[in-house]
PDB file of C-alpha atoms in Angstrom:
ATOM      1  CA  UNK A 258     -14.743   3.227   8.808  1.00  0.00           C
ATOM      2  CA  UNK A 259     -14.153   0.144  10.894  1.00  0.00           C
ATOM      3  CA  UNK A 260     -12.316  -3.131  10.443  1.00  0.00           C
ATOM      4  CA  UNK A 261     -13.427  -6.607  11.472  1.00  0.00           C
ATOM      5  CA  UNK A 262     -11.111  -9.624  11.432  1.00  0.00           C
ATOM      6  CA  UNK A 263     -12.274 -13.208  11.404  1.00  0.00           C
ATOM      7  CA  UNK A 264     -10.736 -15.412  14.075  1.00  0.00           C
ATOM      8  CA  UNK A 265      -8.606 -17.200  11.475  1.00  0.00           C
ATOM      9  CA  UNK A 266      -7.326 -13.952   9.984  1.00  0.00           C
ATOM     10  CA  UNK A 267      -6.394 -12.560  13.403  1.00  0.00           C
ATOM     11  CA  UNK A 268      -4.608 -15.787  14.378  1.00  0.00           C
ATOM     12  CA  UNK A 269      -2.636 -15.648  11.127  1.00  0.00           C
ATOM     13  CA  UNK A 270      -1.606 -12.037  11.804  1.00  0.00           C
ATOM     14  CA  UNK A 271      -0.437 -12.677  15.366  1.00  0.00           C
ATOM     15  CA  UNK A 272       1.362 -15.907  14.439  1.00  0.00           C
ATOM     16  CA  UNK A 273       3.226 -14.087  11.665  1.00  0.00           C
ATOM     17  CA  UNK A 274       4.065 -11.093  13.885  1.00  0.00           C
ATOM     18  CA  UNK A 275       5.388 -13.274  16.726  1.00  0.00           C
ATOM     19  CA  UNK A 276       7.338 -15.621  14.429  1.00  0.00           C
ATOM     20  CA  UNK A 277       8.978 -12.653  12.722  1.00  0.00           C
ATOM     21  CA  UNK A 278       9.993 -10.893  15.949  1.00  0.00           C
ATOM     22  CA  UNK A 279      12.298  -8.945  16.403  1.00  0.00           C
ATOM     23  CA  UNK A 280      11.798  -7.934  12.780  1.00  0.00           C
ATOM     24  CA  UNK A 281       8.776  -6.159  11.378  1.00  0.00           C
ATOM     25  CA  UNK A 282       6.442  -8.384   9.374  1.00  0.00           C
ATOM     26  CA  UNK A 283       3.887  -7.291   6.786  1.00  0.00           C
ATOM     27  CA  UNK A 284       0.959  -8.791   4.933  1.00  0.00           C
ATOM     28  CA  UNK A 285      -2.327  -8.174   3.129  1.00  0.00           C
ATOM     29  CA  UNK A 286      -5.779  -8.196   4.721  1.00  0.00           C
ATOM     30  CA  UNK A 287      -8.440  -9.385   2.286  1.00  0.00           C
ATOM     31  CA  UNK A 288     -12.125 -10.143   2.497  1.00  0.00           C
ATOM     32  CA  UNK A 289     -15.363  -8.387   1.660  1.00  0.00           C
ATOM     33  CA  UNK A 290     -16.822  -5.106   2.792  1.00  0.00           C
ATOM     34  CA  UNK A 291     -14.998  -4.266   6.012  1.00  0.00           C
ATOM     35  CA  UNK A 292     -14.508  -7.890   7.165  1.00  0.00           C
ATOM     36  CA  UNK A 293     -11.099  -9.432   6.608  1.00  0.00           C
ATOM     37  CA  UNK A 294     -11.207 -13.199   6.340  1.00  0.00           C
ATOM     38  CA  UNK A 295      -7.706 -13.799   5.017  1.00  0.00           C
ATOM     39  CA  UNK A 296      -4.286 -12.522   6.072  1.00  0.00           C
ATOM     40  CA  UNK A 297      -1.582 -13.151   3.487  1.00  0.00           C
ATOM     41  CA  UNK A 298       2.038 -12.890   4.698  1.00  0.00           C
ATOM     42  CA  UNK A 299       4.430 -10.985   2.471  1.00  0.00           C
ATOM     43  CA  UNK A 300       8.224 -10.803   2.657  1.00  0.00           C
ATOM     44  CA  UNK A 301       9.685  -7.699   4.295  1.00  0.00           C
ATOM     45  CA  UNK A 302      12.176  -6.584   1.651  1.00  0.00           C
ATOM     46  CA  UNK A 303      13.815  -3.917   3.791  1.00  0.00           C
ATOM     47  CA  UNK A 304      17.071  -5.756   4.471  1.00  0.00           C
ATOM     48  CA  UNK A 305      18.867  -2.747   5.942  1.00  0.00           C
ATOM     49  CA  UNK A 306      16.544  -1.943   8.872  1.00  0.00           C
ATOM     50  CA  UNK A 307      14.103  -4.865   9.171  1.00  0.00           C
ATOM     51  CA  UNK A 308      13.530  -4.259  12.898  1.00  0.00           C
ATOM     52  CA  UNK A 309      12.141  -0.770  12.333  1.00  0.00           C
ATOM     53  CA  UNK A 310      11.008  -0.610   8.717  1.00  0.00           C
ATOM     54  CA  UNK A 311       9.177  -2.684   6.151  1.00  0.00           C
ATOM     55  CA  UNK A 312       8.861  -2.524   2.413  1.00  0.00           C
ATOM     56  CA  UNK A 313       7.231  -4.723  -0.206  1.00  0.00           C
ATOM     57  CA  UNK A 314       8.092  -4.150  -3.846  1.00  0.00           C
ATOM     58  CA  UNK A 315       5.298  -3.038  -6.118  1.00  0.00           C
ATOM     59  CA  UNK A 316       5.340  -6.046  -8.433  1.00  0.00           C
ATOM     60  CA  UNK A 317       5.337  -8.555  -5.542  1.00  0.00           C
ATOM     61  CA  UNK A 318       2.374  -6.725  -4.075  1.00  0.00           C
ATOM     62  CA  UNK A 319       0.661  -6.466  -7.454  1.00  0.00           C
ATOM     63  CA  UNK A 320       0.911 -10.243  -8.000  1.00  0.00           C
ATOM     64  CA  UNK A 321      -0.324 -11.099  -4.486  1.00  0.00           C
ATOM     65  CA  UNK A 322      -3.287  -8.738  -4.794  1.00  0.00           C
ATOM     66  CA  UNK A 323      -4.169 -10.026  -8.264  1.00  0.00           C
ATOM     67  CA  UNK A 324      -4.272 -13.593  -6.887  1.00  0.00           C
ATOM     68  CA  UNK A 325      -6.642 -12.529  -4.097  1.00  0.00           C
ATOM     69  CA  UNK A 326      -8.886 -10.648  -6.493  1.00  0.00           C
ATOM     70  CA  UNK A 327      -8.959 -13.722  -8.750  1.00  0.00           C
ATOM     71  CA  UNK A 328     -10.325 -15.593  -5.707  1.00  0.00           C
ATOM     72  CA  UNK A 329     -13.136 -13.050  -5.472  1.00  0.00           C
ATOM     73  CA  UNK A 330     -11.701 -11.213  -2.460  1.00  0.00           C
ATOM     74  CA  UNK A 331     -11.149  -7.485  -2.035  1.00  0.00           C
ATOM     75  CA  UNK A 332      -7.938  -6.045  -0.645  1.00  0.00           C
ATOM     76  CA  UNK A 333      -9.042  -4.175   2.477  1.00  0.00           C
ATOM     77  CA  UNK A 334      -5.620  -3.124   3.697  1.00  0.00           C
ATOM     78  CA  UNK A 335      -2.356  -4.264   5.173  1.00  0.00           C
ATOM     79  CA  UNK A 336      -1.008  -5.336   8.531  1.00  0.00           C
ATOM     80  CA  UNK A 337       2.453  -4.874   9.950  1.00  0.00           C
ATOM     81  CA  UNK A 338       4.164  -5.275  13.289  1.00  0.00           C
ATOM     82  CA  UNK A 339       5.990  -2.800  15.514  1.00  0.00           C
ATOM     83  CA  UNK A 340       8.507  -4.838  17.546  1.00  0.00           C
ATOM     84  CA  UNK A 341       8.925  -3.441  21.084  1.00  0.00           C
ATOM     85  CA  UNK A 342       7.082  -0.285  20.106  1.00  0.00           C
ATOM     86  CA  UNK A 343       3.488   1.006  20.434  1.00  0.00           C
ATOM     87  CA  UNK A 344       0.857   0.233  17.783  1.00  0.00           C
ATOM     88  CA  UNK A 345       0.404   3.896  16.859  1.00  0.00           C
ATOM     89  CA  UNK A 346       0.983   4.858  13.222  1.00  0.00           C
ATOM     90  CA  UNK A 347       4.331   6.598  12.767  1.00  0.00           C
ATOM     91  CA  UNK A 348       5.245   9.464  10.431  1.00  0.00           C
ATOM     92  CA  UNK A 349       6.994   6.817   8.337  1.00  0.00           C
ATOM     93  CA  UNK A 350       3.732   4.877   8.090  1.00  0.00           C
ATOM     94  CA  UNK A 351       1.796   7.977   7.042  1.00  0.00           C
ATOM     95  CA  UNK A 352       4.394   9.072   4.496  1.00  0.00           C
ATOM     96  CA  UNK A 353       4.101   5.791   2.575  1.00  0.00           C
ATOM     97  CA  UNK A 354       0.449   4.891   3.147  1.00  0.00           C
ATOM     98  CA  UNK A 355      -2.103   4.342   0.421  1.00  0.00           C
ATOM     99  CA  UNK A 356      -5.483   6.025   0.832  1.00  0.00           C
ATOM    100  CA  UNK A 357      -8.720   4.146   1.474  1.00  0.00           C
ATOM    101  CA  UNK A 358      -6.979   1.132   2.976  1.00  0.00           C
ATOM    102  CA  UNK A 359      -6.886  -0.099   6.561  1.00  0.00           C
ATOM    103  CA  UNK A 360      -3.448  -0.270   8.189  1.00  0.00           C
ATOM    104  CA  UNK A 361      -3.552  -2.691  11.110  1.00  0.00           C
ATOM    105  CA  UNK A 362      -0.509  -2.358  13.367  1.00  0.00           C
ATOM    106  CA  UNK A 363       0.338  -5.006  15.950  1.00  0.00           C
ATOM    107  CA  UNK A 364       2.764  -4.184  18.756  1.00  0.00           C
ATOM    108  CA  UNK A 365       4.919  -7.176  19.681  1.00  0.00           C
ATOM    109  CA  UNK A 366       6.729  -6.964  23.013  1.00  0.00           C
ATOM    110  CA  UNK A 367       9.368  -9.560  23.879  1.00  0.00           C
ATOM    111  CA  UNK A 368       7.966 -11.794  21.151  1.00  0.00           C
ATOM    112  CA  UNK A 369       4.344 -11.647  22.290  1.00  0.00           C
ATOM    113  CA  UNK A 370       1.457  -9.768  20.713  1.00  0.00           C
ATOM    114  CA  UNK A 371       0.633  -6.729  22.816  1.00  0.00           C
ATOM    115  CA  UNK A 372      -1.724  -3.995  21.558  1.00  0.00           C
ATOM    116  CA  UNK A 373      -3.253  -3.553  18.117  1.00  0.00           C
ATOM    117  CA  UNK A 374      -4.763  -0.531  16.364  1.00  0.00           C
ATOM    118  CA  UNK A 375      -5.975   0.154  12.830  1.00  0.00           C
ATOM    119  CA  UNK A 376      -5.466   3.384  10.906  1.00  0.00           C
ATOM    120  CA  UNK A 377      -6.652   5.006   7.698  1.00  0.00           C
ATOM    121  CA  UNK A 378      -4.955   7.775   5.759  1.00  0.00           C
ATOM    122  CA  UNK A 379      -7.006  10.887   5.038  1.00  0.00           C
ATOM    123  CA  UNK A 380      -7.393  11.700   1.345  1.00  0.00           C
ATOM    124  CA  UNK A 381      -5.247  14.831   1.771  1.00  0.00           C
ATOM    125  CA  UNK A 382      -2.492  12.669   3.385  1.00  0.00           C
ATOM    126  CA  UNK A 383      -2.382  14.985   6.433  1.00  0.00           C
ATOM    127  CA  UNK A 384      -2.971  12.385   9.131  1.00  0.00           C
ATOM    128  CA  UNK A 385      -3.866   8.739   9.790  1.00  0.00           C
ATOM    129  CA  UNK A 386      -7.078   8.393  11.797  1.00  0.00           C
ATOM    130  CA  UNK A 387      -7.664   5.449  14.088  1.00  0.00           C
ATOM    131  CA  UNK A 388     -10.628   3.217  13.234  1.00  0.00           C
ATOM    132  CA  UNK A 389     -12.331   0.686  15.519  1.00  0.00           C
ATOM    133  CA  UNK A 390     -11.264  -2.959  15.209  1.00  0.00           C
ATOM    134  CA  UNK A 391     -13.514  -5.921  15.976  1.00  0.00           C
ATOM    135  CA  UNK A 392     -11.946  -9.361  16.492  1.00  0.00           C
ATOM    136  CA  UNK A 393     -14.391 -12.206  15.990  1.00  0.00           C
ATOM    137  CA  UNK A 394     -14.236 -15.150  18.360  1.00  0.00           C
ATOM    138  CA  UNK A 395     -13.688 -18.684  17.093  1.00  0.00           C
TER     139      UNK A 395
ATOM    140  CA  UNK B 120       0.215   9.390 -28.453  1.00  0.00           C
ATOM    141  CA  UNK B 121      -2.878   7.624 -27.192  1.00  0.00           C
ATOM    142  CA  UNK B 122      -1.965   5.603 -24.124  1.00  0.00           C
ATOM    143  CA  UNK B 123      -3.821   3.789 -21.366  1.00  0.00           C
ATOM    144  CA  UNK B 124      -2.922   4.181 -17.703  1.00  0.00           C
ATOM    145  CA  UNK B 125      -3.856   1.279 -15.426  1.00  0.00           C
ATOM    146  CA  UNK B 126      -4.906   2.506 -11.981  1.00  0.00           C
ATOM    147  CA  UNK B 127      -4.409   0.241  -8.930  1.00  0.00           C
ATOM    148  CA  UNK B 128      -7.477  -0.597  -6.892  1.00  0.00           C
ATOM    149  CA  UNK B 129      -6.324   1.539  -3.934  1.00  0.00           C
ATOM    150  CA  UNK B 130      -6.524   4.655  -6.096  1.00  0.00           C
ATOM    151  CA  UNK B 131      -9.695   3.928  -8.065  1.00  0.00           C
ATOM    152  CA  UNK B 132     -11.735   5.884  -5.550  1.00  0.00           C
ATOM    153  CA  UNK B 133     -10.213   8.958  -7.192  1.00  0.00           C
ATOM    154  CA  UNK B 134     -11.021   7.896 -10.786  1.00  0.00           C
ATOM    155  CA  UNK B 135     -14.736   7.252 -10.273  1.00  0.00           C
ATOM    156  CA  UNK B 136     -13.885   3.547 -10.130  1.00  0.00           C
ATOM    157  CA  UNK B 137     -12.112   3.425 -13.491  1.00  0.00           C
ATOM    158  CA  UNK B 138      -9.339   0.812 -13.686  1.00  0.00           C
ATOM    159  CA  UNK B 139      -7.978   2.269 -16.921  1.00  0.00           C
ATOM    160  CA  UNK B 140      -7.811   5.889 -18.024  1.00  0.00           C
ATOM    161  CA  UNK B 141      -6.954   6.930 -21.601  1.00  0.00           C
ATOM    162  CA  UNK B 142      -4.837  10.025 -22.169  1.00  0.00           C
ATOM    163  CA  UNK B 143      -2.872  11.652 -24.991  1.00  0.00           C
ATOM    164  CA  UNK B 144       0.731  12.512 -24.192  1.00  0.00           C
ATOM    165  CA  UNK B 145       4.220  12.230 -25.758  1.00  0.00           C
ATOM    166  CA  UNK B 146       6.044  11.249 -22.548  1.00  0.00           C
ATOM    167  CA  UNK B 147       5.313   9.316 -19.375  1.00  0.00           C
ATOM    168  CA  UNK B 148       5.522  12.444 -17.218  1.00  0.00           C
ATOM    169  CA  UNK B 149       3.051  14.299 -19.408  1.00  0.00           C
ATOM    170  CA  UNK B 150       0.754  11.259 -19.387  1.00  0.00           C
ATOM    171  CA  UNK B 151       0.715  11.371 -15.580  1.00  0.00           C
ATOM    172  CA  UNK B 152       0.053  15.124 -15.732  1.00  0.00           C
ATOM    173  CA  UNK B 153      -2.904  14.443 -18.036  1.00  0.00           C
ATOM    174  CA  UNK B 154      -4.183  11.741 -15.670  1.00  0.00           C
ATOM    175  CA  UNK B 155      -4.021  14.118 -12.703  1.00  0.00           C
ATOM    176  CA  UNK B 156      -5.711  16.875 -14.748  1.00  0.00           C
ATOM    177  CA  UNK B 157      -8.630  14.496 -15.337  1.00  0.00           C
ATOM    178  CA  UNK B 158      -8.661  13.228 -11.764  1.00  0.00           C
ATOM    179  CA  UNK B 159      -7.130  15.856  -9.433  1.00  0.00           C
ATOM    180  CA  UNK B 160      -7.735  13.771  -6.312  1.00  0.00           C
ATOM    181  CA  UNK B 161      -4.873  11.497  -7.416  1.00  0.00           C
ATOM    182  CA  UNK B 162      -2.271  14.275  -7.248  1.00  0.00           C
ATOM    183  CA  UNK B 163      -1.131  13.984  -3.603  1.00  0.00           C
ATOM    184  CA  UNK B 164      -0.811  10.193  -3.886  1.00  0.00           C
ATOM    185  CA  UNK B 165       1.367  10.235  -7.018  1.00  0.00           C
ATOM    186  CA  UNK B 166       3.578  13.251  -6.481  1.00  0.00           C
ATOM    187  CA  UNK B 167       5.282  14.954  -3.548  1.00  0.00           C
ATOM    188  CA  UNK B 168       4.529  18.648  -2.878  1.00  0.00           C
ATOM    189  CA  UNK B 169       7.587  19.599  -4.974  1.00  0.00           C
ATOM    190  CA  UNK B 170       6.322  17.593  -7.956  1.00  0.00           C
ATOM    191  CA  UNK B 171       8.552  14.496  -7.824  1.00  0.00           C
ATOM    192  CA  UNK B 172       7.069  11.042  -8.179  1.00  0.00           C
ATOM    193  CA  UNK B 173       6.475   9.555  -4.715  1.00  0.00           C
ATOM    194  CA  UNK B 174       9.132   6.980  -3.879  1.00  0.00           C
ATOM    195  CA  UNK B 175       6.634   4.160  -3.339  1.00  0.00           C
ATOM    196  CA  UNK B 176       4.902   4.685  -6.699  1.00  0.00           C
ATOM    197  CA  UNK B 177       6.457   2.577  -9.436  1.00  0.00           C
ATOM    198  CA  UNK B 178       5.465   3.255 -13.036  1.00  0.00           C
ATOM    199  CA  UNK B 179       5.883   0.667 -15.768  1.00  0.00           C
ATOM    200  CA  UNK B 180       5.706   1.311 -19.512  1.00  0.00           C
ATOM    201  CA  UNK B 181       4.255  -1.931 -20.768  1.00  0.00           C
ATOM    202  CA  UNK B 182       6.468  -4.376 -18.760  1.00  0.00           C
ATOM    203  CA  UNK B 183       9.442  -2.107 -18.057  1.00  0.00           C
ATOM    204  CA  UNK B 184      10.051   0.066 -14.990  1.00  0.00           C
ATOM    205  CA  UNK B 185      10.469   3.718 -15.974  1.00  0.00           C
ATOM    206  CA  UNK B 186      13.489   3.896 -13.660  1.00  0.00           C
ATOM    207  CA  UNK B 187      15.330   1.595 -16.079  1.00  0.00           C
ATOM    208  CA  UNK B 188      14.231   3.713 -19.066  1.00  0.00           C
ATOM    209  CA  UNK B 189      14.345   7.518 -19.150  1.00  0.00           C
ATOM    210  CA  UNK B 190      12.168   8.082 -16.079  1.00  0.00           C
ATOM    211  CA  UNK B 191       9.334  10.545 -16.550  1.00  0.00           C
ATOM    212  CA  UNK B 192      10.994  11.695 -19.805  1.00  0.00           C
ATOM    213  CA  UNK B 193      10.422   8.243 -21.344  1.00  0.00           C
ATOM    214  CA  UNK B 194       8.786   8.712 -24.742  1.00  0.00           C
ATOM    215  CA  UNK B 195       5.574   6.843 -25.460  1.00  0.00           C
ATOM    216  CA  UNK B 196       4.216   5.144 -28.570  1.00  0.00           C
ATOM    217  CA  UNK B 197       0.605   4.879 -29.655  1.00  0.00           C
ATOM    218  CA  UNK B 198      -1.085   2.042 -27.808  1.00  0.00           C
ATOM    219  CA  UNK B 199       1.375   1.929 -24.908  1.00  0.00           C
ATOM    220  CA  UNK B 200       0.137   1.061 -21.446  1.00  0.00           C
ATOM    221  CA  UNK B 201       1.447   2.747 -18.321  1.00  0.00           C
ATOM    222  CA  UNK B 202       0.913   0.730 -15.148  1.00  0.00           C
ATOM    223  CA  UNK B 203       0.933   2.391 -11.725  1.00  0.00           C
ATOM    224  CA  UNK B 204       2.238  -0.107  -9.165  1.00  0.00           C
ATOM    225  CA  UNK B 205       2.450   1.217  -5.607  1.00  0.00           C
ATOM    226  CA  UNK B 206       4.794  -0.511  -3.188  1.00  0.00           C
ATOM    227  CA  UNK B 207       3.923  -0.543   0.512  1.00  0.00           C
ATOM    228  CA  UNK B 208       6.301   0.644   3.183  1.00  0.00           C
ATOM    229  CA  UNK B 209       6.396   2.043   6.685  1.00  0.00           C
ATOM    230  CA  UNK B 210       7.595   1.064  10.108  1.00  0.00           C
ATOM    231  CA  UNK B 211       7.894   2.202  13.689  1.00  0.00           C
ATOM    232  CA  UNK B 212      10.312   5.014  12.762  1.00  0.00           C
TER     233      UNK B 212
END
């Protein structure tokens, strides 16, 4: 699999990740096929460890995804940030991941977007494999 | 009891695309067992290796979270709907 982000979607992801620093931010990537054209910010509900963890409640996610689907978009996956940490998927990410979704991780160092990588969980949950990411220009 | 289980889009790849699966079961836990028996690929995404419901999988009976009822022992009535609502979580460590 591979993930493509429109210029607008990528700008929305990086703006959210930098504005939320030093906390982790999270959102939905939606579009069609493997091309995300919309990034929808969600609220990180992990109040205890927001700099190293994120969580979005099921009903909040359910409502946000239903609104996107009502607009004719597919949910392709989710993005989140790793403040002052590499963009590799962690064991924590794998433990909680949903299958058949892209997980775009953006490393933010000192408040600025650094590296990015996208990951997909194998169906047997054993590992998250990296997938190529294409960023479209404006 | 005849109940319907609504499957979130992320997991429909394991139900041949079905958004709703009908099962017969007296309790919520047995309804999930029946769902997994029909669609075994769902098993690792709903339960941990020791059989507990994964922490990020919320299950609602009609509009009520099972955690506020009797959990997987919650008894079902004919025509009930169980809704699987995964949360998302993760982080750098």
